[in-house]
Coordinates of C-alpha atoms and ligand atoms in Angstrom, one line a residue:
M1 CA 0.0 0.0 0.0
R2 CA 2.9 2.3 0.7
G3 CA 5.1 3.7 -2.0
E4 CA 3.3 3.5 -5.2
E5 CA 0.1 5.5 -5.5
P6 CA -2.9 3.2 -5.8
V7 CA -4.7 3.2 -9.2
V8 CA -8.1 2.1 -10.4
I9 CA -8.1 0.3 -13.7
E10 CA -11.2 -0.2 -15.9
A11 CA -11.7 -1.4 -19.4
L12 CA -14.1 0.2 -21.8
K13 CA -15.3 -2.3 -24.4
M14 CA -17.0 -1.0 -27.5
R15 CA -17.9 -2.0 -31.1
A16 CA -15.7 -0.3 -33.6
L17 CA -16.6 0.4 -37.3
P18 CA -13.6 0.9 -39.6
E19 CA -13.8 4.0 -41.7
G20 CA -13.2 2.8 -45.3
S21 CA -11.8 -0.6 -46.1
C22 CA -10.9 -2.9 -43.2
D23 CA -8.4 -5.0 -45.3
K24 CA -5.3 -3.6 -43.7
L25 CA -6.6 -4.0 -40.3
L26 CA -7.5 -7.6 -40.9
E27 CA -4.1 -8.1 -42.4
F28 CA -2.5 -6.6 -39.3
L29 CA -4.5 -8.9 -37.0
K30 CA -3.5 -12.0 -39.0
L31 CA 0.1 -10.9 -39.1
Y32 CA 0.0 -10.2 -35.4
R33 CA -1.5 -13.6 -34.5
D34 CA 1.1 -15.4 -36.6
A35 CA 3.9 -13.4 -35.1
L36 CA 2.6 -14.2 -31.7
Q37 CA 2.4 -17.9 -32.5
M38 CA 6.0 -17.8 -33.8
V39 CA 7.2 -16.3 -30.6
V40 CA 5.1 -18.7 -28.5
D41 CA 6.6 -21.6 -30.4
R42 CA 10.1 -20.5 -29.7
V43 CA 9.6 -19.5 -26.1
W44 CA 8.0 -22.9 -25.6
S45 CA 11.0 -24.8 -27.0
I46 CA 13.5 -22.7 -24.9
N47 CA 11.8 -23.9 -21.7
E48 CA 13.2 -21.5 -19.2
N49 CA 12.3 -18.1 -17.7
L50 CA 13.2 -15.3 -20.0
S51 CA 13.7 -11.8 -18.9
K52 CA 12.4 -8.8 -20.8
K53 CA 15.9 -8.1 -21.9
K54 CA 16.4 -11.6 -23.2
L55 CA 13.1 -11.6 -25.0
H56 CA 14.0 -8.3 -26.7
K57 CA 17.3 -9.7 -27.8
L58 CA 15.7 -12.9 -29.2
F59 CA 12.7 -11.4 -31.0
Y60 CA 12.9 -7.7 -31.6
S61 CA 14.7 -7.6 -34.9
D62 CA 12.7 -10.5 -36.3
L63 CA 9.4 -8.8 -35.5
M64 CA 10.7 -5.5 -36.9
R65 CA 11.5 -7.2 -40.1
L66 CA 7.9 -8.4 -40.4
G67 CA 6.9 -4.7 -40.5
F68 CA 5.9 -4.2 -36.9
R69 CA 6.6 -1.0 -34.9
A70 CA 8.8 -1.0 -31.9
H71 CA 6.0 -1.1 -29.4
H72 CA 4.1 -3.7 -31.3
A73 CA 7.2 -5.9 -31.0
K74 CA 7.4 -5.4 -27.3
E75 CA 3.7 -6.2 -26.8
I76 CA 4.0 -9.3 -28.8
Y77 CA 7.0 -10.9 -27.0
V78 CA 5.7 -9.9 -23.6
Y79 CA 2.3 -11.3 -24.3
A80 CA 3.7 -14.5 -25.9
E81 CA 5.8 -15.1 -22.8
S82 CA 2.8 -14.7 -20.5
V83 CA 0.7 -17.0 -22.6
V84 CA 3.4 -19.7 -22.4
K85 CA 3.8 -19.2 -18.7
S86 CA 0.2 -19.6 -18.0
A87 CA -0.1 -22.7 -20.2
R88 CA 2.8 -24.3 -18.4
S89 CA 1.5 -23.5 -15.0
K90 CA -1.7 -25.3 -15.9
N91 CA 0.4 -28.1 -17.1
G92 CA -1.1 -27.7 -20.5
R93 CA 0.0 -28.2 -24.0
K94 CA 1.6 -25.6 -26.2
P95 CA -0.9 -22.8 -26.9
I96 CA -2.3 -22.5 -30.4
L97 CA -3.6 -19.0 -31.1
R98 CA -6.7 -18.8 -33.3
K99 CA -8.4 -15.6 -32.4
L100 CA -7.7 -12.4 -34.2
S101 CA -6.8 -10.1 -31.4
A102 CA -4.0 -7.7 -30.8
R103 CA -2.8 -5.7 -27.8
V104 CA -1.6 -2.3 -28.7
D105 CA 0.4 0.0 -26.6
R106 CA -0.6 3.7 -26.2
Y107 CA 2.3 4.8 -28.5
D108 CA 0.6 3.0 -31.3
Y109 CA -2.9 4.5 -31.2
R110 CA -4.6 7.8 -30.9
L111 CA -7.9 8.0 -29.0
D112 CA -10.3 10.9 -29.3
L113 CA -13.3 10.5 -26.9
D114 CA -14.9 13.7 -28.1
S115 CA -15.2 12.6 -31.7
M116 CA -15.3 8.9 -30.7
T117 CA -12.6 7.9 -33.1
L118 CA -9.6 5.7 -32.8
T119 CA -6.6 5.8 -35.0
L120 CA -4.4 2.7 -35.0
K121 CA -0.9 2.4 -36.2
L122 CA -0.5 -0.8 -38.1
H123 CA 2.4 -2.7 -39.7
S124 CA 4.5 -1.2 -42.5
G125 CA 3.3 2.3 -41.9
Y126 CA -0.4 1.7 -42.5
E127 CA -3.1 3.3 -40.3
A128 CA -6.7 2.4 -39.6
R129 CA -9.4 4.7 -38.4
L130 CA -12.3 3.4 -36.4
K131 CA -15.5 4.9 -35.3
L132 CA -16.3 3.9 -31.7
V133 CA -19.9 2.9 -31.0
T134 CA -21.2 3.4 -27.5
S135 CA -23.3 5.8 -25.5
S136 CA -21.8 9.1 -24.5
E137 CA -22.8 8.6 -20.9
R138 CA -20.6 5.5 -20.7
V139 CA -17.6 7.4 -22.0
E140 CA -18.0 10.6 -20.0
K141 CA -16.3 9.5 -16.8
F142 CA -13.2 8.3 -18.7
K143 CA -12.5 11.7 -20.1
S144 CA -10.6 12.6 -17.0
W145 CA -8.7 9.2 -16.9
S146 CA -5.6 8.3 -18.7
N147 CA -5.4 5.2 -21.0
Y148 CA -2.4 3.1 -21.6
E149 CA -3.2 0.1 -23.7
M150 CA -5.9 -1.4 -25.8
V151 CA -7.0 -4.6 -27.4
V152 CA -8.6 -4.8 -30.9
K153 CA -10.5 -7.9 -31.9
Y154 CA -12.3 -9.3 -34.9
D155 CA -15.0 -11.8 -34.1
G156 CA -16.0 -12.9 -37.6
S157 CA -18.7 -10.3 -37.9
G158 CA -17.1 -7.1 -36.7
F159 CA -14.5 -5.3 -34.7
W160 CA -14.3 -4.7 -31.0
V161 CA -12.0 -2.6 -29.0
S162 CA -11.3 -2.5 -25.3
I163 CA -9.5 0.5 -24.0
Y164 CA -7.7 0.2 -20.7
F165 CA -8.1 3.3 -18.5
R166 CA -6.5 4.1 -15.3
R167 CA -6.8 6.8 -12.7
A168 CA -4.6 7.5 -9.7
I169 CA -6.4 7.9 -6.5
K170 CA -5.3 9.9 -3.5
P171 CA -5.6 7.6 -0.5
L172 CA -7.7 9.3 2.1
K173 CA -6.1 9.6 5.5
P174 CA -8.7 8.0 7.7
R175 CA -9.9 9.8 10.8
T176 CA -12.5 7.3 12.0
V177 CA -13.1 3.6 11.8
M178 CA -16.2 2.1 10.2
A179 CA -16.8 -1.5 11.3
I180 CA -19.3 -3.5 9.2
D181 CA -21.1 -6.6 10.4
L182 CA -22.8 -8.7 7.8
N183 CA -25.3 -11.4 8.8
F184 CA -28.3 -13.1 7.5
D185 CA -30.9 -10.4 8.4
N186 CA -28.9 -7.2 8.7
I187 CA -25.9 -5.2 7.8
T188 CA -24.8 -3.1 10.8
I189 CA -22.5 -0.2 10.3
A190 CA -20.8 1.5 13.3
V191 CA -18.6 4.5 13.0
L192 CA -16.1 5.0 15.8
T193 CA -13.5 7.5 16.7
S194 CA -9.9 6.4 17.3
N195 CA -10.5 6.3 21.0
G196 CA -13.6 4.2 20.8
K197 CA -16.4 6.7 20.8
L198 CA -19.4 5.7 18.8
L199 CA -20.3 8.4 16.3
G200 CA -23.0 6.7 14.3
L201 CA -24.9 3.5 13.8
K202 CA -26.8 2.4 10.8
R203 CA -28.6 -0.8 10.0
F204 CA -29.9 -2.1 6.8
K205 CA -32.1 -5.1 6.1
T206 CA -30.7 -7.7 3.7
P207 CA -32.7 -9.3 0.9
H208 CA -31.4 -12.7 2.0
R209 CA -34.7 -14.1 3.1
K210 CA -36.1 -13.3 -0.3
V211 CA -33.1 -15.0 -2.0
L212 CA -33.6 -18.0 0.3
I213 CA -37.2 -18.4 -0.9
H214 CA -36.0 -18.6 -4.5
R215 CA -33.3 -21.0 -3.4
I216 CA -35.9 -23.2 -1.7
W217 CA -37.9 -23.2 -4.9
V218 CA -34.9 -24.4 -6.9
E219 CA -34.2 -27.2 -4.4
R220 CA -37.8 -28.2 -4.4
I221 CA -37.8 -28.5 -8.2
Q222 CA -34.5 -30.4 -8.2
R223 CA -35.9 -32.8 -5.6
R224 CA -39.0 -33.5 -7.6
Y225 CA -37.0 -34.1 -10.8
P226 CA -33.8 -35.5 -9.3
R227 CA -32.5 -37.0 -12.5
S228 CA -34.1 -34.9 -15.2
W229 CA -33.9 -31.3 -14.1
R230 CA -30.8 -30.6 -16.0
F231 CA -32.2 -31.9 -19.3
V232 CA -36.0 -31.3 -19.4
K233 CA -36.5 -27.9 -21.0
G234 CA -39.5 -26.7 -18.9
V235 CA -37.8 -27.7 -15.6
K236 CA -34.5 -26.1 -16.5
K237 CA -36.4 -23.0 -17.5
A238 CA -38.1 -22.8 -14.1
I239 CA -34.8 -23.2 -12.3
D240 CA -33.2 -20.6 -14.5
K241 CA -36.0 -18.2 -13.8
H242 CA -35.3 -18.4 -10.0
G243 CA -31.6 -18.2 -10.6
K244 CA -32.0 -15.0 -12.5
K245 CA -34.1 -13.5 -9.8
I246 CA -31.5 -14.4 -7.2
R247 CA -28.7 -12.9 -9.2
N248 CA -30.7 -9.8 -9.9
I249 CA -31.8 -9.2 -6.3
S250 CA -28.3 -9.8 -5.0
W251 CA -26.4 -7.6 -7.5
V252 CA -28.8 -4.7 -7.2
Y253 CA -28.6 -4.8 -3.4
A254 CA -24.8 -5.2 -3.3
H255 CA -24.3 -2.2 -5.6
R256 CA -26.6 0.0 -3.5
V257 CA -24.9 -1.0 -0.3
G258 CA -21.5 -0.6 -1.7
D259 CA -22.3 2.9 -2.9
L260 CA -24.0 3.9 0.3
V261 CA -21.3 2.5 2.6
A262 CA -18.5 4.2 0.6
E263 CA -20.3 7.5 0.6
L264 CA -20.8 7.2 4.4
A265 CA -17.1 6.4 4.8
L266 CA -16.2 9.4 2.8
K267 CA -18.4 11.6 4.9
Y268 CA -16.9 10.3 8.1
R269 CA -13.4 9.8 6.6
S270 CA -13.4 6.3 7.8
A271 CA -11.2 3.3 7.2
I272 CA -13.6 0.4 6.5
I273 CA -13.3 -2.8 8.5
L274 CA -14.9 -6.0 7.1
E275 CA -14.9 -9.5 8.2
D276 CA -12.4 -11.7 6.5
L277 CA -14.7 -14.3 5.0
E278 CA -11.7 -16.5 3.9
K279 CA -10.8 -16.9 7.6
L280 CA -14.3 -18.4 8.1
R281 CA -13.1 -21.6 6.6
E282 CA -10.6 -22.1 9.4
N283 CA -13.1 -21.1 12.1
N284 CA -15.3 -24.0 12.9
K285 CA -18.4 -22.1 13.8
K286 CA -19.5 -20.6 10.6
G287 CA -23.0 -21.9 10.2
K288 CA -25.0 -19.7 12.4
R289 CA -24.7 -16.2 11.1
F290 CA -24.1 -17.1 7.5
N291 CA -26.9 -19.2 6.3
K292 CA -25.5 -22.2 4.6
R293 CA -28.4 -22.6 2.2
I294 CA -27.7 -19.4 0.4
G295 CA -24.0 -19.7 0.7
L296 CA -21.2 -17.3 1.3
W297 CA -21.2 -16.0 -2.2
I298 CA -23.8 -13.4 -1.4
Y299 CA -21.7 -12.0 1.5
R300 CA -18.7 -12.0 -0.8
R301 CA -20.6 -10.1 -3.4
I302 CA -21.6 -7.4 -0.9
Q303 CA -18.1 -7.1 0.3
F304 CA -16.8 -7.0 -3.3
C305 CA -19.0 -4.0 -4.0
I306 CA -18.1 -2.2 -0.8
E307 CA -14.4 -2.7 -1.5
Y308 CA -14.8 -1.6 -5.1
E309 CA -16.7 1.6 -4.3
A310 CA -14.3 2.3 -1.4
R311 CA -11.1 2.0 -3.5
E312 CA -12.6 4.3 -6.1
R313 CA -12.8 6.9 -3.5
G314 CA -9.4 6.3 -2.0
I315 CA -10.8 4.8 1.2
E316 CA -8.8 2.1 3.0
V317 CA -10.4 -1.3 3.5
A318 CA -9.1 -3.8 6.0
K319 CA -10.3 -7.3 6.8
V320 CA -10.1 -8.9 10.2
N321 CA -10.7 -12.4 11.3
P322 CA -14.3 -12.6 12.4
R323 CA -13.6 -15.4 14.9
G324 CA -15.5 -14.7 18.1
T325 CA -16.7 -11.3 17.1
S326 CA -20.4 -12.3 17.4
S327 CA -20.0 -14.2 20.6
K328 CA -17.5 -12.6 22.9
C329 CA -17.9 -9.7 25.3
P330 CA -16.2 -6.6 24.0
R331 CA -15.4 -5.5 27.5
C332 CA -14.0 -8.6 29.2
G333 CA -13.7 -11.2 26.4
K334 CA -15.9 -13.8 28.1
K335 CA -18.5 -15.6 26.1
L336 CA -21.8 -13.8 25.8
A337 CA -25.2 -15.3 26.4
E338 CA -28.6 -14.6 24.9
Y339 CA -30.4 -12.1 27.0
R340 CA -33.4 -11.0 25.0
H341 CA -34.2 -11.2 21.4
R342 CA -31.1 -10.1 19.5
V343 CA -29.6 -8.8 22.8
L344 CA -26.6 -10.4 24.4
R345 CA -25.3 -10.2 27.9
C346 CA -22.0 -10.9 29.7
R347 CA -22.5 -12.9 32.9
K348 CA -19.1 -11.9 34.1
C349 CA -19.1 -8.1 33.8
G350 CA -22.7 -7.3 33.1
F351 CA -22.2 -5.9 29.6
V352 CA -25.5 -5.8 27.7
G353 CA -25.5 -5.1 24.0
D354 CA -27.4 -5.6 20.7
R355 CA -26.0 -8.6 19.0
D356 CA -25.0 -7.0 15.7
V357 CA -23.7 -3.8 17.3
T358 CA -21.6 -5.9 19.6
A359 CA -20.1 -7.6 16.6
T360 CA -19.1 -4.3 15.1
I361 CA -17.5 -3.2 18.3
N362 CA -15.5 -6.5 18.4
L363 CA -14.5 -6.0 14.8
Y364 CA -13.3 -2.5 15.6
K365 CA -11.3 -3.7 18.6
K366 CA -9.7 -6.4 16.5
Y367 CA -8.7 -3.9 13.9
V368 CA -7.3 -1.5 16.5
S369 CA -5.2 -4.2 18.2
K370 CA -4.0 -5.6 14.8
Y371 CA -3.1 -2.3 13.2
S372 CA -2.2 0.1 15.9
R373 CA 1.0 -1.7 16.8
C374 CA 2.5 -2.1 13.4
G375 CA 1.2 1.3 12.3
V376 CA 0.0 0.2 8.9
S377 CA -3.1 2.3 9.2
G378 CA -3.0 6.1 9.2
V379 CA -5.4 6.2 12.2
A380 CA -3.9 7.3 15.5
L381 CA -5.4 4.5 17.4
N382 CA -5.6 4.4 21.1
A383 CA -7.6 1.3 21.8
P384 CA -10.3 1.5 24.4
K385 CA -9.1 0.0 27.6
P386 CA -10.4 -3.5 28.2
D387 CA -12.7 -2.3 31.0
E388 CA -14.0 0.7 29.1
N389 CA -17.3 0.3 27.5
P390 CA -17.2 2.0 24.1
S391 CA -19.7 4.7 24.7
G392 CA -23.1 4.5 23.3
V393 CA -23.2 0.8 22.9
Q394 CA -26.2 0.3 25.1
G395 CA -28.0 3.6 24.6
N396 CA -27.8 3.5 20.8
R397 CA -29.3 0.1 20.4
D398 CA -32.7 1.6 19.8
D399 CA -31.2 4.3 17.8
A400 CA -29.9 1.7 15.5
M401 CA -33.4 0.3 15.1
K402 CA -34.7 3.8 14.3
T403 CA -32.1 4.5 11.7
S404 CA -32.8 1.2 10.1
N405 CA -36.3 2.3 9.3
H406 CA -35.7 5.4 7.3
M407 CA -32.5 4.0 5.9
K408 CA -34.1 0.9 4.8
L409 CA -32.6 -0.2 1.6
Y410 CA -34.6 -3.2 0.8
E411 CA -38.4 -3.6 1.0
S412 CA -39.3 -7.1 1.9
Ligands
LIG1 ZN1 -17.9 -9.1 29.9

């Protein structure tokens, strides 16, 4: 994280219509593919790791002789080497390239987003001009980004280009910590200061129950047609319909939560703390809070969107092991017991707290103890003393319920 400035990279894929004849462009793509294959064949037979310098020495002049430009040549040998490497790591056979596709470095094309035209420098001094076909809204945001590479493809019926854009983001120096607890029914968000004072609480409902209903339908159909559901058209169609609903509900929700959380983190200038779902595998008690029937994918999807939106805004995201966060007392560390509905109590020290809010406090404490020592985070963290109740935990429980109503994201 330190050192190099973080960047966001995005590809913009569009149809492209050649202005005039496309013969030279097709010729270029064929030449490019054959050259790529030639380099792949030779790298394959050499069977050792080749440095960029070595690749240059081996292939540069041959590629130039075929009519390529300097940066074409570089793209070809670098890409060929990576193709070979990935085929080897999969223990595969020598790659055979069939597709007509070329990577082009920014020195060999000119992009004009205002007129939506792309000029490509081809072999032997030829050029191709392409008209890019996409909506102006899609393009708008990239006007302030820089682009550094592109891929042009021919799929048998037409040309496609993908332009790779990047934008440097200034990492935001966090002043507060936002801990997020995800469970089956709710997402709970707590914003805390570096010394453990609770600044805000929000709670959103999740659509997981609705997803589960579709999941149950799918299971029911599969049970009724245990052998044939994959093959019978009508049955497969019914399953697909539910699958589509599930995907749709979860993506729409994840995007909205991601956006909302990132905006909130920006407002409070928070570092975002999430549960490390990968660590859940090692922890033995994962069943309870993450419903097994809908699987972890839905939680991952929500986290993915939160992380994506956060990174775009330069917000730091950290993950901590969720072990014990929903069952331990944040004050003394003893196991908590059910007290009332969704409320937990510590028999040792008398702490009482909402189940989900308690989880966020524990996530916060884990983050503080993990990062304050090695100083990775920019937050000046003085962890709450073990006997100090992070303020507002009890009193704000009802507040959390209140905010959940008007901030409700999902109508069930
Ligand atoms: Zn306790």
